[in-house]
Short mmCIF file of C-alpha atoms and ligand atoms in Angstrom, two decimals:
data_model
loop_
_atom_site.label_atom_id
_atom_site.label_comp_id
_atom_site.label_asym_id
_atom_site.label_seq_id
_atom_site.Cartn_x
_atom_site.Cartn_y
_atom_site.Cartn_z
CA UNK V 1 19.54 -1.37 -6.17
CA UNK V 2 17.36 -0.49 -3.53
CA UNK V 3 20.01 -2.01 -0.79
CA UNK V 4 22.62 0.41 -1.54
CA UNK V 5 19.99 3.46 -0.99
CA UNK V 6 20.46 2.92 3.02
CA UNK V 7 24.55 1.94 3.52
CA UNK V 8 26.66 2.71 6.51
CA UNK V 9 29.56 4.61 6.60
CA UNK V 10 32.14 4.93 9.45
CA UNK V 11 29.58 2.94 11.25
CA UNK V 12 26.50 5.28 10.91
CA UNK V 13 23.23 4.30 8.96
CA UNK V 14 22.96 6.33 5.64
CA UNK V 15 19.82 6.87 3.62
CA UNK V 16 21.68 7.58 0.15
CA UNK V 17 24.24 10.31 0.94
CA UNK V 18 22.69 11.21 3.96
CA UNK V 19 23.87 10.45 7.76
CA UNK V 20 21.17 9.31 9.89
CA UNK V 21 22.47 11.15 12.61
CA UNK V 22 22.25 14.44 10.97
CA UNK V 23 18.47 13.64 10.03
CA UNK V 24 17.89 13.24 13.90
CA UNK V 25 19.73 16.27 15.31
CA UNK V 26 17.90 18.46 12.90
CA UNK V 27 14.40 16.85 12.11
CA UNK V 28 13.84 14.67 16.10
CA UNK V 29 12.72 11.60 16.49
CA UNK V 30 10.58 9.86 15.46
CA UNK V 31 11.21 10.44 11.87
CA UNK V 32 9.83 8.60 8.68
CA UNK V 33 12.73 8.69 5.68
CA UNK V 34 11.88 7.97 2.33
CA UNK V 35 14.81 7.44 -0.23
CA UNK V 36 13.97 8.60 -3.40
CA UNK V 37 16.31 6.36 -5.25
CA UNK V 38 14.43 3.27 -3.81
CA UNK V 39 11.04 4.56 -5.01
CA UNK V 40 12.66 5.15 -8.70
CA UNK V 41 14.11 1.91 -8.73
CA UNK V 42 11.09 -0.32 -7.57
CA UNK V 43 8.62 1.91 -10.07
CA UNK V 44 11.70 1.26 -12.64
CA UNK V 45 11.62 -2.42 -12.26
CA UNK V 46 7.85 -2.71 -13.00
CA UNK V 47 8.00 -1.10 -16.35
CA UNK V 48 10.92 -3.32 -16.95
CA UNK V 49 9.57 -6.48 -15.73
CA UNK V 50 6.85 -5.98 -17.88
CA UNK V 51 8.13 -4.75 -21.22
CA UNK V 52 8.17 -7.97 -22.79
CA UNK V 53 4.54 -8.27 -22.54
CA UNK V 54 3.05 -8.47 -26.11
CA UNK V 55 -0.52 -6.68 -24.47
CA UNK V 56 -0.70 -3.09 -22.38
CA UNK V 57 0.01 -3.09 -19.15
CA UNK V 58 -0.84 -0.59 -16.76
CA UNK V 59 0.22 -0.24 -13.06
CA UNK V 60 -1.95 1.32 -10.95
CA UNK V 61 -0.74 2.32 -7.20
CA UNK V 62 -2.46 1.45 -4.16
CA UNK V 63 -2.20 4.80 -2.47
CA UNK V 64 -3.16 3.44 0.56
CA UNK V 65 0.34 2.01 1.11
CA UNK V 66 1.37 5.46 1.78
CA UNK V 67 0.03 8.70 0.82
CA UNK V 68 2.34 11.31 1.04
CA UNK V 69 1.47 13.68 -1.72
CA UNK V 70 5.00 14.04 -2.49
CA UNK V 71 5.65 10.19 -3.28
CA UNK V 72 1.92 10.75 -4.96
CA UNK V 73 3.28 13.29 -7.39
CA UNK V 74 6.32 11.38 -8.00
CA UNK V 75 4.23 7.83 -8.67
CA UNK V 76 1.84 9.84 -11.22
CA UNK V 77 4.66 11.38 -12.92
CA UNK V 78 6.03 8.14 -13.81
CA UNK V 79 3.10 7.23 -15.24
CA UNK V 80 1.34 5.49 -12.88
CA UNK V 81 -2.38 5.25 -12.16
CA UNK V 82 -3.97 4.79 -8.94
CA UNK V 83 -5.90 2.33 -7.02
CA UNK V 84 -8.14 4.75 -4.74
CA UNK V 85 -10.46 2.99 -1.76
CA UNK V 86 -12.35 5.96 -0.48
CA UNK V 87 -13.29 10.19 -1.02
CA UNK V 88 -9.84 10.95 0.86
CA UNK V 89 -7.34 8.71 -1.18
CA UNK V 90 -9.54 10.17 -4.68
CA UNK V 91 -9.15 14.01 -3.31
CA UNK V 92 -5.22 13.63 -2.93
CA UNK V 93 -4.83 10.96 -5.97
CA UNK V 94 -6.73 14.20 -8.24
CA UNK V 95 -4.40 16.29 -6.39
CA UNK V 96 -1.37 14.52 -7.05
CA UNK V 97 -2.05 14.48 -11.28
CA UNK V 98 -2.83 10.66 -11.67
CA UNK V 99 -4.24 10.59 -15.07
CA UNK V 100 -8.04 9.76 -14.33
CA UNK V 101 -8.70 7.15 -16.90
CA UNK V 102 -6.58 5.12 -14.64
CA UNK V 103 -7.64 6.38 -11.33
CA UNK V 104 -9.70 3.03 -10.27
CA UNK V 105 -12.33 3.88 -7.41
CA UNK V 106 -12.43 1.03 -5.40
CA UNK V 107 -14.21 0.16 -1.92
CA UNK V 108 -17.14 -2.02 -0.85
CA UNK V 109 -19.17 0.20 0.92
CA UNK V 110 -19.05 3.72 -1.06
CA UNK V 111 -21.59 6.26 0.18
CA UNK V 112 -23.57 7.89 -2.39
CA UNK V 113 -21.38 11.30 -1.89
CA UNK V 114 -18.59 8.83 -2.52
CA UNK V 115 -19.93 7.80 -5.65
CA UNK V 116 -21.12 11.50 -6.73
CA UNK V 117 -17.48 12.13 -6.53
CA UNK V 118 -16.37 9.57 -8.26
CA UNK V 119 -18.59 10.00 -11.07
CA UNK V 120 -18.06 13.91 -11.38
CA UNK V 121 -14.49 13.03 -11.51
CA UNK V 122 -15.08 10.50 -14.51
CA UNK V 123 -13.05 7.97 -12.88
CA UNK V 124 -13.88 4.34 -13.24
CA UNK V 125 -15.31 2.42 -11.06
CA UNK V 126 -14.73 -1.32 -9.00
CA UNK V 127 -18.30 -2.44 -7.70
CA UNK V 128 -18.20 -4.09 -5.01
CA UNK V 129 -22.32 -5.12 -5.20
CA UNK V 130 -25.49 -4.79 -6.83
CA UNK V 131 -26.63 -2.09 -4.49
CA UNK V 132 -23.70 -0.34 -5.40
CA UNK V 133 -23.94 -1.22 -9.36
CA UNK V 134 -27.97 0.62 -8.85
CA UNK V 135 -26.43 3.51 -6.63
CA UNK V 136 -23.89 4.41 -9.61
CA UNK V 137 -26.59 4.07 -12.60
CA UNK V 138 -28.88 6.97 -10.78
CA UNK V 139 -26.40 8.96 -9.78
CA UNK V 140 -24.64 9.08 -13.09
CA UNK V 141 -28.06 9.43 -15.09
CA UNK V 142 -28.73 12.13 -12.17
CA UNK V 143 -25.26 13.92 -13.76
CA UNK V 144 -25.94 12.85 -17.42
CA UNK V 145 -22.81 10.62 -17.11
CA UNK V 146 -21.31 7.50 -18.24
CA UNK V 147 -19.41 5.32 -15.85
CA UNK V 148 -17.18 2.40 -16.66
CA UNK V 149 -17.18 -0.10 -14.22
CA UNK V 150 -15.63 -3.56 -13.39
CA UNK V 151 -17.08 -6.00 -11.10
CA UNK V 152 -15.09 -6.97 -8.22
CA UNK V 153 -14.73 -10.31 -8.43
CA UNK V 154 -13.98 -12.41 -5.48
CA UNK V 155 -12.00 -15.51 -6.45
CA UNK V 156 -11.86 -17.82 -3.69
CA UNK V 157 -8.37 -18.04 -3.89
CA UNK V 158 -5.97 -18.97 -0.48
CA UNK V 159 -2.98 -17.50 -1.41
CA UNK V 160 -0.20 -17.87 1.85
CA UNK V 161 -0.62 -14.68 3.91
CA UNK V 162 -1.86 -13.48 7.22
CA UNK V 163 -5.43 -13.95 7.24
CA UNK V 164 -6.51 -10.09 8.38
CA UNK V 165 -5.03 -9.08 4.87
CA UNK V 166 -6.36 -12.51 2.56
CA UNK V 167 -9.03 -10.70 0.45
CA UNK V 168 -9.70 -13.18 -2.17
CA UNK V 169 -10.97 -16.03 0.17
CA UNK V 170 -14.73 -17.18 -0.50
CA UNK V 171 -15.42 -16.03 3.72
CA UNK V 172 -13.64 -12.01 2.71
CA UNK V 173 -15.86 -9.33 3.37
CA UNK V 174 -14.54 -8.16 -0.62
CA UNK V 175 -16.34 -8.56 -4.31
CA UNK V 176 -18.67 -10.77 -5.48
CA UNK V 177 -18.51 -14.39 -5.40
CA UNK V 178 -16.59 -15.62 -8.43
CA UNK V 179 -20.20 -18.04 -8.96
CA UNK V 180 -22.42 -15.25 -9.23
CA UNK V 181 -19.95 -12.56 -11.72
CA UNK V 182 -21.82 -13.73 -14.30
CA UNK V 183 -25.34 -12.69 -13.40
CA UNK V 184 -23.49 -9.61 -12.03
CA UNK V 185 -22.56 -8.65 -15.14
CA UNK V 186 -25.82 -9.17 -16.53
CA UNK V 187 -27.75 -6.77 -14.54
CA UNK V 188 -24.77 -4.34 -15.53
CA UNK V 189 -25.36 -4.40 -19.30
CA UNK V 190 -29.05 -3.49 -18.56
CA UNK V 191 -28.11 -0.50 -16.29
CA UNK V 192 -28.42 2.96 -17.65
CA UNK V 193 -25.67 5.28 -18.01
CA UNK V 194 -23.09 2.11 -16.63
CA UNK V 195 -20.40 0.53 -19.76
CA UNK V 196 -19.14 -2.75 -18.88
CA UNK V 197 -15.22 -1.98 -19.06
CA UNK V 198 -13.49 -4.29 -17.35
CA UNK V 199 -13.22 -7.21 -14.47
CA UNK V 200 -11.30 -6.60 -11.13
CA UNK V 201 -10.06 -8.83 -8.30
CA UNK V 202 -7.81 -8.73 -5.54
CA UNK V 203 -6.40 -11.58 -3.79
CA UNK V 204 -4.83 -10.46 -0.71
CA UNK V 205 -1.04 -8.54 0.41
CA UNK V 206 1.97 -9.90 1.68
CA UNK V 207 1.65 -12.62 -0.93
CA UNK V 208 5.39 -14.23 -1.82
CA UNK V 209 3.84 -17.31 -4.17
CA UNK V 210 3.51 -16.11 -7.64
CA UNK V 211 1.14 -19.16 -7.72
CA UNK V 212 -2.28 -17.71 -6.23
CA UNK V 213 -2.05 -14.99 -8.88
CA UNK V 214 -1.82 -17.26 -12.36
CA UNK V 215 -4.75 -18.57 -10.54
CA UNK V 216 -6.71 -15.47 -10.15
CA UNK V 217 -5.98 -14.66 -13.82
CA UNK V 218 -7.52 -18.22 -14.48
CA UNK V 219 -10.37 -17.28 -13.79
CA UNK V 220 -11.22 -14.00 -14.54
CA UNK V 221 -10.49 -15.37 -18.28
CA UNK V 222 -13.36 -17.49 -17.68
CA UNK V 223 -15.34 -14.89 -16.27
CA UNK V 224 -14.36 -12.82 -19.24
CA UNK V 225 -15.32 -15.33 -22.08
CA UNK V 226 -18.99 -15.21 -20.22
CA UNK V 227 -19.03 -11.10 -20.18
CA UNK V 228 -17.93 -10.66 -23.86
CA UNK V 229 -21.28 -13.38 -24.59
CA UNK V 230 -23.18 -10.42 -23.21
CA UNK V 231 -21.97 -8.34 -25.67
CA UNK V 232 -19.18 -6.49 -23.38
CA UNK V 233 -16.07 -5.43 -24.95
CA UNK V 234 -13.57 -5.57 -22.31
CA UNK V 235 -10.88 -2.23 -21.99
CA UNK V 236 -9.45 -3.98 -18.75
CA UNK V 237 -8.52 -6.91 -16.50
CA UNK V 238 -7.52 -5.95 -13.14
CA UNK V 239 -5.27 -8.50 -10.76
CA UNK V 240 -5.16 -6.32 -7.97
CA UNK V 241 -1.47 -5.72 -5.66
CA UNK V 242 -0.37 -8.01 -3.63
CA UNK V 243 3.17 -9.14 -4.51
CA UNK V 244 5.32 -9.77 -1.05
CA UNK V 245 8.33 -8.24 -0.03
CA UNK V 246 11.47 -9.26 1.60
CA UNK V 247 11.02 -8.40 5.10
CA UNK V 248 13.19 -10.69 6.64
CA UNK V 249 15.82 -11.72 4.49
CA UNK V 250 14.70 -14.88 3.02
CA UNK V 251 14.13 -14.11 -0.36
CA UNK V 252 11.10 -13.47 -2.25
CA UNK V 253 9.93 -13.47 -5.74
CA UNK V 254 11.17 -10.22 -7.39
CA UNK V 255 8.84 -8.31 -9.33
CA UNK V 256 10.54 -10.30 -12.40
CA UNK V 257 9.77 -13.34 -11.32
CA UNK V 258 6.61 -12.41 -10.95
CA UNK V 259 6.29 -10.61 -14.54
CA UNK V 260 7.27 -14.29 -15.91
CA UNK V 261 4.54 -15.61 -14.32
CA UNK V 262 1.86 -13.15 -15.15
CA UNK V 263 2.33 -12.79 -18.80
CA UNK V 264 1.95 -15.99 -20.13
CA UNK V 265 -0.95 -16.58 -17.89
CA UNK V 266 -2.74 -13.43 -19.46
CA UNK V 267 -1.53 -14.27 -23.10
CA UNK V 268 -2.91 -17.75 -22.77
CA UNK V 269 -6.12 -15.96 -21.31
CA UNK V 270 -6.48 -13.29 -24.30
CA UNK V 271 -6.46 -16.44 -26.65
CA UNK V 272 -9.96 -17.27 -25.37
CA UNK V 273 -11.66 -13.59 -25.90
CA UNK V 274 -12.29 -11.66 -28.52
CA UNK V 275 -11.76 -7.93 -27.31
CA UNK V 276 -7.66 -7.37 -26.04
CA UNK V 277 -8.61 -5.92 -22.59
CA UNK V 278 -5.02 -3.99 -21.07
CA UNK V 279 -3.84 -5.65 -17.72
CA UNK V 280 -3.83 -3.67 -14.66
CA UNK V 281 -1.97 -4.68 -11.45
CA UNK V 282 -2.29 -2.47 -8.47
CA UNK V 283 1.00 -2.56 -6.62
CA UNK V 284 1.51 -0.81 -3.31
CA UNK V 285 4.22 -2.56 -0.81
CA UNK V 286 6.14 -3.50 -3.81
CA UNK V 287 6.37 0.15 -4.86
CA UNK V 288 7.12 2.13 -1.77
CA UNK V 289 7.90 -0.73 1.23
CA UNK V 290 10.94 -1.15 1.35
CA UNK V 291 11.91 2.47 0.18
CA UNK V 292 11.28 3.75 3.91
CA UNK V 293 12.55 3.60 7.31
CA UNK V 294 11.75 4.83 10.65
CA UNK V 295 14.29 6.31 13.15
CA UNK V 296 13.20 6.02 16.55
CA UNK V 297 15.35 7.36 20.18
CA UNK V 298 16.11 5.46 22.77
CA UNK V 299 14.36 6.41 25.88
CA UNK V 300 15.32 3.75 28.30
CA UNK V 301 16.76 -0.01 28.71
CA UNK V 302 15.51 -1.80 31.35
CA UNK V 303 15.70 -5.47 32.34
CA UNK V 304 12.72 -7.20 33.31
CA UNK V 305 10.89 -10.31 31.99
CA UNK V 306 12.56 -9.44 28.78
CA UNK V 307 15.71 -6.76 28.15
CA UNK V 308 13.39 -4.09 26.51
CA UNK V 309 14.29 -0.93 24.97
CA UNK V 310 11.99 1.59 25.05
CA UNK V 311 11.55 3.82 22.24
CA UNK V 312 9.97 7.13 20.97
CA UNK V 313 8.45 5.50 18.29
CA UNK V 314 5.43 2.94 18.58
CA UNK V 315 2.07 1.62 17.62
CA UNK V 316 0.88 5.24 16.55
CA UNK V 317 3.61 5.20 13.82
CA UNK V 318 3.69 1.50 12.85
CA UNK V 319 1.07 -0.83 13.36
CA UNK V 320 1.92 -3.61 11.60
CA UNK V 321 3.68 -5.73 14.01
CA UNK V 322 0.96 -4.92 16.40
CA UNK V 323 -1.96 -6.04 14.43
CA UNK V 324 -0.63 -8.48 12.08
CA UNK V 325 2.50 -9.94 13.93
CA UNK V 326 4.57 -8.20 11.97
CA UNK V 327 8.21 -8.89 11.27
CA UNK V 328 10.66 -5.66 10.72
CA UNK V 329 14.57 -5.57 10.42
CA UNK V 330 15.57 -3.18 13.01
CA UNK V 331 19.04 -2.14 13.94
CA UNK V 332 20.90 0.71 15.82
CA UNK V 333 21.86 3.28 13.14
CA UNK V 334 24.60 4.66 15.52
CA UNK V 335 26.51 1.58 15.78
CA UNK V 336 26.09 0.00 12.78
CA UNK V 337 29.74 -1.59 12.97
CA UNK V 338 29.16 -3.26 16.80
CA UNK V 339 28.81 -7.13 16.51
CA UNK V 340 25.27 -7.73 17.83
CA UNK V 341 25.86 -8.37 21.98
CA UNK V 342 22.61 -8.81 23.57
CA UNK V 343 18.87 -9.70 22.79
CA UNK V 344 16.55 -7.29 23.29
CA UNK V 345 12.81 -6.38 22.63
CA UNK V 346 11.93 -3.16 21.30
CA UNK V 347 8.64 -1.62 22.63
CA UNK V 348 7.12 2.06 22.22
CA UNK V 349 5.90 4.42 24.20
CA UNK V 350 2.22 3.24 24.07
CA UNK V 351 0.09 2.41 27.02
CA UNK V 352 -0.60 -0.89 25.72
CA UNK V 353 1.49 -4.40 26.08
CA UNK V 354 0.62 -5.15 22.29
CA UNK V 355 3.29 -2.37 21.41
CA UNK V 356 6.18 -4.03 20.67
CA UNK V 357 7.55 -3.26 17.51
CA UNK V 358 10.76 -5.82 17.27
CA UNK V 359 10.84 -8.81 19.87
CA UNK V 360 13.57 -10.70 20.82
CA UNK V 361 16.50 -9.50 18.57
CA UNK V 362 20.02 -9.81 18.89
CA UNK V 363 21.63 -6.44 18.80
CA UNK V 364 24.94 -4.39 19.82
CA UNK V 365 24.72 -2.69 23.50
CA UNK V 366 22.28 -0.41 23.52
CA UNK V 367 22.06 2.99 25.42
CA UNK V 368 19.81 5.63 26.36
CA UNK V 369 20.11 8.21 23.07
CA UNK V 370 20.56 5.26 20.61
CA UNK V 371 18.75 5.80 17.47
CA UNK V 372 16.78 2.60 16.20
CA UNK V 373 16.29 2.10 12.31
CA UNK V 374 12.71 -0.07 11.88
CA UNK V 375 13.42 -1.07 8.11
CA UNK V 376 10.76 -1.46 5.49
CA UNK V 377 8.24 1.23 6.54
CA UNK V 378 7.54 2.59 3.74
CA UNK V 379 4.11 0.91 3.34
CA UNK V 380 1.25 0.46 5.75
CA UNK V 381 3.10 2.57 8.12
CA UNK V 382 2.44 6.32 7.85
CA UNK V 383 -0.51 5.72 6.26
CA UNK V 384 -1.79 4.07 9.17
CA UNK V 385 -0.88 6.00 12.02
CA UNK V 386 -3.31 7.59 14.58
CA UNK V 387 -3.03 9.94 17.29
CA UNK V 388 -3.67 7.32 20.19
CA UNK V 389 -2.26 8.31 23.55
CA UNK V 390 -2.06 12.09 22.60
CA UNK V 391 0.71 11.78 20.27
CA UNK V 392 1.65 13.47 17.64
CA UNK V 393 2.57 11.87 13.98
CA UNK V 394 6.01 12.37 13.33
CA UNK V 395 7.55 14.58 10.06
CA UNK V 396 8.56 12.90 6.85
CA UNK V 397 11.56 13.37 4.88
CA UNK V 398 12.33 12.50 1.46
CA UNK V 399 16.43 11.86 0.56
CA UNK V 400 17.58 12.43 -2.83
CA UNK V 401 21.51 11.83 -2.81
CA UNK V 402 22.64 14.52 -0.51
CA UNK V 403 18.94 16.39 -0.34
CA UNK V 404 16.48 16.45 1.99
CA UNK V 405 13.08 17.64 1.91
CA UNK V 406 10.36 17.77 4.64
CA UNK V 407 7.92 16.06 3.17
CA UNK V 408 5.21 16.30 6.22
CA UNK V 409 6.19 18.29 9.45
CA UNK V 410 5.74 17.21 12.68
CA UNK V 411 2.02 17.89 13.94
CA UNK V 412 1.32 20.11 17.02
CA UNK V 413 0.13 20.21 19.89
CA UNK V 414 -3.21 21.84 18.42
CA UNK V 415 -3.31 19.30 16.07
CA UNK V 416 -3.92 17.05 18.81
CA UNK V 417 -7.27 19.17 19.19
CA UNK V 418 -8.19 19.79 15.47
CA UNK V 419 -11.83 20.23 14.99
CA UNK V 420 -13.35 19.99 18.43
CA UNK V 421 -15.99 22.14 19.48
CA UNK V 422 -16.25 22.73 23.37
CA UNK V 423 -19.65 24.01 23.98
CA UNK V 424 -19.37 27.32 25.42
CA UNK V 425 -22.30 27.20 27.37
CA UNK V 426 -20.85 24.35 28.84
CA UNK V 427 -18.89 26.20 30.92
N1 LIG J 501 -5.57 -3.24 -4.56
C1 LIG J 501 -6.53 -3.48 -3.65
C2 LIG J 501 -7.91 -3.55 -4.08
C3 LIG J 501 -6.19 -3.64 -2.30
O1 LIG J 501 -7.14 -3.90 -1.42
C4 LIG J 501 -4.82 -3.55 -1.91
C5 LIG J 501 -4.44 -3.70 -0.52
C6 LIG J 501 -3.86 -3.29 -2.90
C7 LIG J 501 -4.27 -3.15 -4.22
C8 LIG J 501 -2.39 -3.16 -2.60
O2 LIG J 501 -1.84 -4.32 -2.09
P1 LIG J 501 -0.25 -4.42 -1.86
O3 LIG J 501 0.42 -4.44 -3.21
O4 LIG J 501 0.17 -3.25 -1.06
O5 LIG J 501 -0.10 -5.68 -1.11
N2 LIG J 501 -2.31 -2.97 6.06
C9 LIG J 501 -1.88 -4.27 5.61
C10 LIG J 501 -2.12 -4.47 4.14
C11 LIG J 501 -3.56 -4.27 3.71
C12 LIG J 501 -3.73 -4.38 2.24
C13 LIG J 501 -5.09 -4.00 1.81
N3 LIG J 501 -5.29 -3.96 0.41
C14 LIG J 501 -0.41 -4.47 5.99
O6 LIG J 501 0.17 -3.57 6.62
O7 LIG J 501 0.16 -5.51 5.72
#
């Protein structure tokens, strides 16, 4: 169980065998660290979920969750595909050994030397729009090629979610409207060097109602029976990520519960088509979320309008609460055995007033040189860190019972200057 992977022991936070305390005296702060163990066991509980079904199944990982090539390597070697939204996440999903039949290329606005890529690669393809359905039919007959594409459907589904990450709602930026797949499709069958191989959606993340997703399966049956009149035989139907988890204790569907809704929904679909099209699901919080935290140092306590703590660690590592309100467990790995004393709001080292990453908690004393565990990093967080304020991203470490591997080191300084050119004439 993925609970047991960070335990405390004579008070102390643990990431499997591993004192938290040791991680930060020889690694710093702030520090990103994986447990292995977690990953295994969430990866473990899809194909188990899932076994029952009487039809493939294929899970394909969003690798924009998290990208570390090391958890890459690990999630291909399982077995996984990959869900791949741009050049970057193709380069290190290639790199990483996903097998390419179920490397999916998706992304609504693909240049054409994204597309070139793609199509070199032999990867399928989600298109996002008919300019994009033309773009890949040149470029492949440019290469001699054959692409299989889905559409990307857009459902017009609500599921219960914050609204920057609801994809599947009629006003999303994402897919073609559910209405119009149809004629969609029938442009595709008419395009040169394109197959027809499958039908793609994605209804949004954070989603903890198994509901929304029976829907979306709904109709992309009906979407199907209309493809397969064109003559289509369908390889795939794609549901996209999405399932929630439990960020704040209250209990969310597991990845079971989930699987029990899922499979009857697509049996009862394949009843109405003729070809036996595999189901894909492209899982990314539910596979590496919760398998992560991030230890941050104390700085300061002050009292003000609110008792904030200020830590090393903030909107550069782990945007989430920032932009989407974000709820993460956090607690103070040193003093894991303290009854909680005092409420305090935990803020970074940002220059902004939006950086709070934990507001309003009820925690033991805290001191200067207190490390802070943020739980549930693992996705989202990394992956969408930036150098803002001249900071450098932090190093990653992966635990394996008493292992530990740098994963990523800390950047440098010159990091922080990569790439620029000062004109010497300049000065
Ligand atoms: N497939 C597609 C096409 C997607 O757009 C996404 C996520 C996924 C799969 C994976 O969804 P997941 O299983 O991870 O929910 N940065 C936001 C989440 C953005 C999700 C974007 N698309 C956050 O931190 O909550």
């Amino acid at each position: 169980m993925v609970e047991e992977c960070f335990n405390v022991r004579q008070g102390v936070l643990h990431v499997e065998n591993v004192s938290c305390l040791e991680l930060v005296k020889k690694y710093g702060t702030p520090l990103y660290v994986t447990s292995m163990k977690a990953l295994n066991s969430n990866m473990d509980s899809y194909f188990r979920a899932f076994e029952k079904a009487n039809f493939k199944v294929r899970f394909l990982y969003a690798v924009k969750a998290n990208n570390n090539l090391t958890l890459l390597k690990l999630i291909a070697r399982k077995g996984f595909g990959a869900d791949v939204f741009s050049d970057g996440e193709l380069y290190m999903a290639l790199l990483s050994g996903f097998e390419k039949s179920y490397v999916l290329f998706n992304g609504n606005s693909k240049s054409d030397e994204e597309i070139k890529m793609g199509v070199e690669a032999g990867v399928p393809f989600s298109v996002d729009s008919i300019d994009e359905l033309y773009a890949i039919s040149q470029i492949a007959r440019d290469l001699n090629r054959e692409v299989k594409i889905a559409f990307r459907i857009n459902p017009d589904i609500s599921p219960e979610t914050h609204p920057k990450i609801a994809t599947g709602l009629k006003t999303s930026k994402f897919g073609i409207p559910w209405k119009d797949a149809v004629s969609a499709y029938e442009l595709a069958v008419k395009c040169p060097n394109v197959r027809v191989s499958g039908i793609h959606c994605h209804i949004g993340s954070q989603i903890t109602d198994t509901t929304p997703f029976v829907e979306a399966i709904e109709r992309m049956f009906e979407v199907a029976e209309e493809v397969e009149k064109l003559g289509a035989d369908l390889d795939f139907i794609d549901i996209g990520g999405g399932l929630g988890i439990d960020y704040e204790g209250k209990g969310v569907p597991a990845v079971e519960d989930f699987a029990d809704r899922i499979i009857p929904a697509f049996e009862k679909g394949l009843e109405k088509i003729k070809s036996q099209p595999e189901l894909w699901i492209e899982p990314g919080r539910s596979i590496v979320g919760n398998t992560t935290i991030l230890l941050t140092r104390v700085n300061a306590v002050k009292k003000a309008y609110r008792n904030f703590v200020a830590v090393d660690a903030g909107f550069n590592l782990l945007i989430r609460p920032a932009m989407y309100d974000a709820y993460h467990r956090v607690a103070v790995a040193n003093k894991m055995d303290r009854p909680p004393e005092e409420v305090y709001t935990v803020v970074g080292p940002i220059c902004e007033s939006g950086d709070i990453l934990a507001k309003d908690r009820k925690l033991p004393k805290i001191e200067k040189g207190d490390i802070i565990a943020v739980f549930d990093t693992g996705a989202y967080g990394f992956s969408m860190s930036s150098q803002y304020n001249g900071r450098r991203r932090c190093a990653e470490l992966l635990v394996n019972g008493e292992k530990v591997y740098v994963t990523r080191e800390r950047e440098r300084y010159s990091d922080l200057i990569a790439n620029q050119i000062v004109p010497a004439e300049l000065f």
